[in-house]
XYZ file of C-alpha atoms in Angstrom:
356
model
C -44.334 146.354 160.880
C -46.208 149.643 160.997
C -45.936 151.364 157.705
C -46.825 154.884 156.696
C -48.793 156.326 153.869
C -48.082 159.754 152.511
C -50.802 161.429 150.519
C -50.200 164.759 148.806
C -52.699 167.307 150.112
C -52.195 169.889 147.388
C -54.561 172.769 146.734
C -52.430 173.942 143.836
C -54.219 174.215 140.516
C -51.129 173.402 138.520
C -50.904 169.967 140.209
C -54.570 169.119 139.916
C -54.299 167.176 136.695
C -51.988 164.585 138.213
C -54.113 161.828 139.728
C -53.376 158.858 141.940
C -52.575 155.491 140.418
C -54.003 153.369 143.222
C -55.841 153.604 146.505
C -54.521 150.778 148.705
C -50.833 151.503 149.249
C -48.030 150.344 151.529
C -44.966 152.454 152.289
C -41.610 151.376 153.531
C -40.763 152.956 156.875
C -41.949 152.926 160.460
C -44.820 155.330 161.080
C -43.967 158.896 162.047
C -46.108 162.013 162.072
C -44.973 163.886 158.948
C -46.113 167.476 158.247
C -47.304 168.083 154.700
C -47.043 171.697 153.500
C -48.200 173.336 150.292
C -47.922 177.071 149.758
C -47.383 179.395 146.817
C -46.651 183.013 147.672
C -48.287 185.420 145.203
C -47.191 189.036 145.699
C -50.159 190.321 143.655
C -52.732 188.901 146.087
C -54.120 190.566 149.194
C -54.207 187.237 151.016
C -51.996 184.170 150.709
C -53.007 180.697 151.866
C -50.881 177.759 152.994
C -51.955 174.188 153.610
C -50.376 172.626 156.702
C -51.565 169.048 157.076
C -50.203 165.665 158.097
C -49.548 162.311 156.497
C -51.887 159.313 156.824
C -50.865 156.005 158.332
C -51.768 152.344 158.031
C -50.325 148.891 158.600
C -49.980 145.584 156.795
C -52.608 144.067 159.075
C -54.932 147.027 158.700
C -54.379 148.631 155.292
C -56.227 151.841 154.579
C -57.864 153.196 151.498
C -56.302 156.606 150.902
C -59.351 157.991 149.116
C -61.559 157.080 152.071
C -59.238 158.516 154.716
C -58.780 161.719 152.714
C -62.479 162.424 153.211
C -62.011 162.570 156.999
C -60.960 166.021 158.196
C -59.412 164.736 161.443
C -57.084 162.499 159.442
C -55.742 165.477 157.482
C -55.552 168.247 160.065
C -53.550 168.833 163.193
C -55.840 169.666 166.112
C -56.096 173.336 166.973
C -53.625 175.774 165.456
C -49.895 175.240 165.076
C -47.503 178.114 165.695
C -46.696 179.059 162.101
C -45.124 182.235 160.765
C -43.054 183.644 157.885
C -39.816 185.583 158.325
C -38.625 188.165 155.792
C -34.993 188.332 154.656
C -33.183 190.883 152.472
C -29.755 190.977 150.875
C -27.084 193.123 152.452
C -23.425 193.602 151.553
C -21.981 190.670 149.661
C -25.458 189.418 148.669
C -25.869 187.752 152.046
C -29.428 187.527 153.343
C -30.221 188.979 156.741
C -33.598 189.111 158.548
C -35.410 192.433 158.171
C -37.275 191.953 161.437
C -40.623 191.542 159.695
C -42.423 188.404 160.854
C -45.834 187.441 159.470
C -47.920 185.314 161.832
C -50.169 182.758 160.127
C -53.714 182.417 161.371
C -56.243 179.723 160.513
C -59.568 179.978 158.742
C -62.043 177.565 157.230
C -62.892 177.634 153.544
C -66.547 176.700 153.160
C -66.941 176.324 149.411
C -64.360 173.767 148.308
C -65.648 171.596 145.489
C -65.981 167.933 146.414
C -63.135 165.738 145.234
C -60.399 163.502 146.591
C -60.082 165.498 149.828
C -62.680 166.414 152.417
C -65.149 169.157 151.496
C -66.762 171.624 151.517
C -65.077 172.941 154.694
C -61.290 172.959 154.837
C -58.888 174.512 157.321
C -56.075 176.604 155.872
C -53.433 178.971 157.225
C -53.337 182.505 155.849
C -51.717 185.926 155.991
C -52.574 189.332 154.529
C -48.959 190.488 154.744
C -47.475 192.246 151.726
C -44.673 190.223 150.172
C -41.896 192.121 148.409
C -40.366 191.352 145.047
C -36.796 192.228 144.092
C -36.409 195.950 143.388
C -33.760 198.674 143.364
C -30.940 196.188 143.761
C -32.501 194.615 146.846
C -33.437 190.940 146.891
C -35.912 189.348 149.248
C -36.730 185.838 150.360
C -39.171 184.421 152.881
C -38.811 181.553 155.319
C -41.818 179.595 156.526
C -41.501 178.156 160.034
C -43.968 175.740 161.602
C -43.484 174.691 165.218
C -44.992 171.298 166.010
C -44.257 170.525 169.626
C -40.482 170.302 169.928
C -40.092 169.914 166.168
C -39.496 172.796 163.761
C -40.470 172.508 160.086
C -39.154 175.122 157.655
C -38.960 176.080 153.967
C -37.902 179.177 152.083
C -38.490 180.833 148.720
C -37.924 184.006 146.759
C -40.980 185.849 145.404
C -41.858 185.680 141.720
C -42.906 188.919 140.023
C -41.628 192.468 139.925
C -42.665 195.659 138.158
C -40.949 194.553 134.958
C -43.152 191.475 134.506
C -45.791 192.249 131.875
C -47.329 191.235 128.569
C -45.698 193.460 125.956
C -47.956 192.708 122.980
C -50.998 194.981 122.774
C -52.701 193.400 119.762
C -52.939 190.050 117.999
C -53.118 189.391 114.279
C -55.233 186.615 112.745
C -56.474 185.670 109.283
C -59.135 183.212 108.107
C -57.137 181.595 105.344
C -54.786 178.718 106.042
C -51.252 179.926 106.499
C -47.893 178.771 107.812
C -47.220 182.217 109.192
C -46.506 182.357 112.923
C -47.086 185.446 115.049
C -45.760 186.237 118.516
C -47.065 187.185 121.936
C -44.251 188.912 123.794
C -43.694 189.359 127.510
C -40.892 190.384 129.836
C -39.435 188.097 132.490
C -40.507 187.926 136.116
C -37.917 187.940 138.893
C -37.242 184.486 140.373
C -39.349 182.772 137.682
C -38.050 179.687 135.899
C -41.174 178.660 133.968
C -44.226 180.268 132.381
C -47.686 179.295 131.200
C -49.789 181.332 128.769
C -53.392 181.176 127.608
C -55.359 183.421 125.255
C -59.140 183.795 125.416
C -61.534 185.241 122.813
C -64.849 186.376 124.303
C -68.135 186.669 122.437
C -71.853 186.301 123.057
C -74.591 184.749 121.032
C -78.360 184.603 120.669
C -79.893 181.529 119.038
C -83.319 181.780 117.401
C -84.141 185.050 119.120
C -83.297 183.799 122.585
C -81.335 185.661 125.272
C -77.689 186.437 124.727
C -75.282 184.012 126.343
C -71.632 184.753 127.122
C -69.272 182.397 125.297
C -65.527 182.052 124.835
C -62.876 180.050 123.045
C -59.398 179.656 124.469
C -56.024 178.232 123.642
C -53.366 177.162 126.146
C -49.753 177.383 125.044
C -48.599 175.069 127.796
C -45.942 175.337 130.446
C -42.413 176.121 129.295
C -39.119 176.404 131.100
C -37.431 179.729 130.528
C -34.700 177.953 128.539
C -37.341 176.632 126.110
C -38.653 180.086 125.236
C -37.314 182.182 122.382
C -36.291 185.795 122.838
C -36.540 188.973 120.796
C -35.882 192.605 121.726
C -35.212 191.753 125.392
C -38.558 189.930 125.544
C -39.646 186.315 125.576
C -42.459 185.117 123.359
C -44.907 182.357 122.545
C -45.694 181.704 118.876
C -49.132 181.024 117.395
C -50.478 180.207 113.940
C -52.112 183.151 112.173
C -55.354 181.243 111.571
C -55.515 179.811 115.116
C -58.504 181.909 116.218
C -60.541 180.833 113.192
C -59.811 177.175 113.827
C -60.942 177.598 117.426
C -64.152 179.362 116.407
C -64.913 176.817 113.710
C -64.637 174.008 116.240
C -66.712 175.842 118.856
C -69.448 177.133 116.570
C -69.665 174.119 114.290
C -72.889 174.058 112.268
C -74.498 176.984 114.103
C -74.289 179.270 111.080
C -76.627 181.804 109.541
C -79.203 179.983 107.409
C -80.872 183.061 105.902
C -78.990 186.387 105.993
C -82.319 188.257 106.005
C -83.681 186.186 108.885
C -80.655 184.860 110.765
C -81.151 182.075 113.259
C -78.074 183.208 115.177
C -76.620 186.589 116.116
C -73.192 186.991 117.680
C -71.204 189.951 118.989
C -67.528 190.008 119.898
C -66.716 193.702 120.319
C -68.474 194.263 123.615
C -65.935 192.888 126.062
C -63.626 195.764 126.918
C -63.410 199.279 125.519
C -60.323 201.372 126.240
C -60.348 204.716 124.469
C -61.421 203.909 120.931
C -60.052 200.373 120.996
C -62.385 197.445 121.425
C -60.662 194.513 123.088
C -62.423 191.146 122.836
C -59.324 189.122 123.753
C -57.310 188.668 126.911
C -53.902 187.118 127.489
C -53.365 185.262 130.767
C -49.765 184.675 131.820
C -48.462 182.896 134.904
C -44.902 182.542 136.184
C -43.602 180.038 138.727
C -40.572 179.711 140.948
C -37.760 177.193 140.910
C -38.989 175.086 143.828
C -42.427 174.652 142.265
C -40.940 173.781 138.881
C -38.594 171.209 140.403
C -41.412 169.707 142.465
C -43.582 169.242 139.374
C -40.788 167.977 137.134
C -39.201 165.510 139.546
C -42.361 164.117 141.046
C -44.293 163.852 137.781
C -41.569 161.555 136.464
C -42.105 159.142 139.340
C -45.857 159.651 139.433
C -48.173 161.656 141.684
C -49.502 158.656 143.558
C -49.876 157.848 147.224
C -46.147 157.399 147.633
C -43.668 159.843 149.084
C -42.667 162.406 146.414
C -38.969 162.317 145.543
C -38.544 166.088 145.875
C -39.485 168.506 148.620
C -37.968 171.765 149.837
C -39.624 171.430 153.238
C -37.073 170.626 155.948
C -38.650 168.308 158.492
C -41.665 167.570 156.334
C -42.894 167.064 152.792
C -44.522 169.212 150.118
C -43.407 172.463 148.541
C -43.186 176.125 149.512
C -42.601 178.323 146.487
C -43.998 181.318 144.609
C -46.057 182.110 141.540
C -47.874 185.082 140.035
C -50.669 185.493 137.488
C -51.215 188.519 135.284
C -53.486 189.282 132.339
C -53.899 191.906 129.652
C -56.736 192.826 127.290
C -55.537 193.037 123.687
C -56.978 194.264 120.395
C -57.591 192.332 117.199
C -56.003 193.263 113.884
C -58.298 194.932 111.345
C -57.925 191.919 109.046
C -59.036 189.566 111.807
C -62.132 191.686 112.442
C -62.987 191.815 108.724
C -62.501 188.071 108.316
C -64.681 187.271 111.346
C -67.560 189.300 109.939
C -67.089 187.568 106.579
C -67.640 184.091 108.037
C -71.143 182.545 108.017
C -71.236 182.612 111.815
C -73.610 185.512 112.394
C -71.128 187.980 113.878
C -72.360 191.568 113.462
C -71.236 194.910 114.849
C -72.931 195.946 118.051
């Protein structure tokens, strides 16, 4: 009996860390051409990309190695260009969605610099649009419907757009101290429309010169991890992530290690951290990165990660007539200042930090 093999063709960074469990796989249905769609609408971007591919196939008598087939472009792509477009909808009376008349045609292009990996590289065909997607505003709500026509078949999926003018990092400065402490500080942000989960990372930038050599840009970072909106705490109409007050010093100690100043009069290392961004009189060596994701993406990750991202058909998809996910996300960032105590304590460490 002919059996089919479905292999996720995701270009989404948030799914990259899930890897396949095996390479020779049988599935349990007669072969059929199945469209595989991955797209995340980001209203902050000038261009949005969507992957429209197809499933692989094999048989009991002629099993295939998914990792080998994935390296063949013709096995992943439909020939030519499918008729694919996105329709815009807006709420009217009674919160019913009606088409606005705006239709965004998707064209194809080839990306030439994809890093080699499980799927064929460096050239990959993707669908794209430079249309401007709208977020909810002034009492109006929007959603977008992706339609792909494949012969007589129609594949579709829809999503709201994550974001909005109210989505921002509220905190403008972070407080740290060198001494061990149980004190927890907060990084506050306001919610994004249509978002159900968030991911935050903070990055401290510095540069260093070892033994009189050229300065090299360095950084230490900390990821707070992905959290559902129900897992986050709130304060003053904001959500927040908590961090230990001595977190930055633990990160620097791990990164710098034994590269300390041997002789204060003739240091073997010089480091600066107050060169990154200057706004007014405030020097900002840190940046907060915050991402927000939509419900469909969150469900796709949660449901399918429980059953494993392998070469089997994922349990969840919001693509009618196909597989994959069509959802929305947005990424923002903000440069922040360091507390005066943090600056004093950094200079006090034997790490060679000096004022520029």
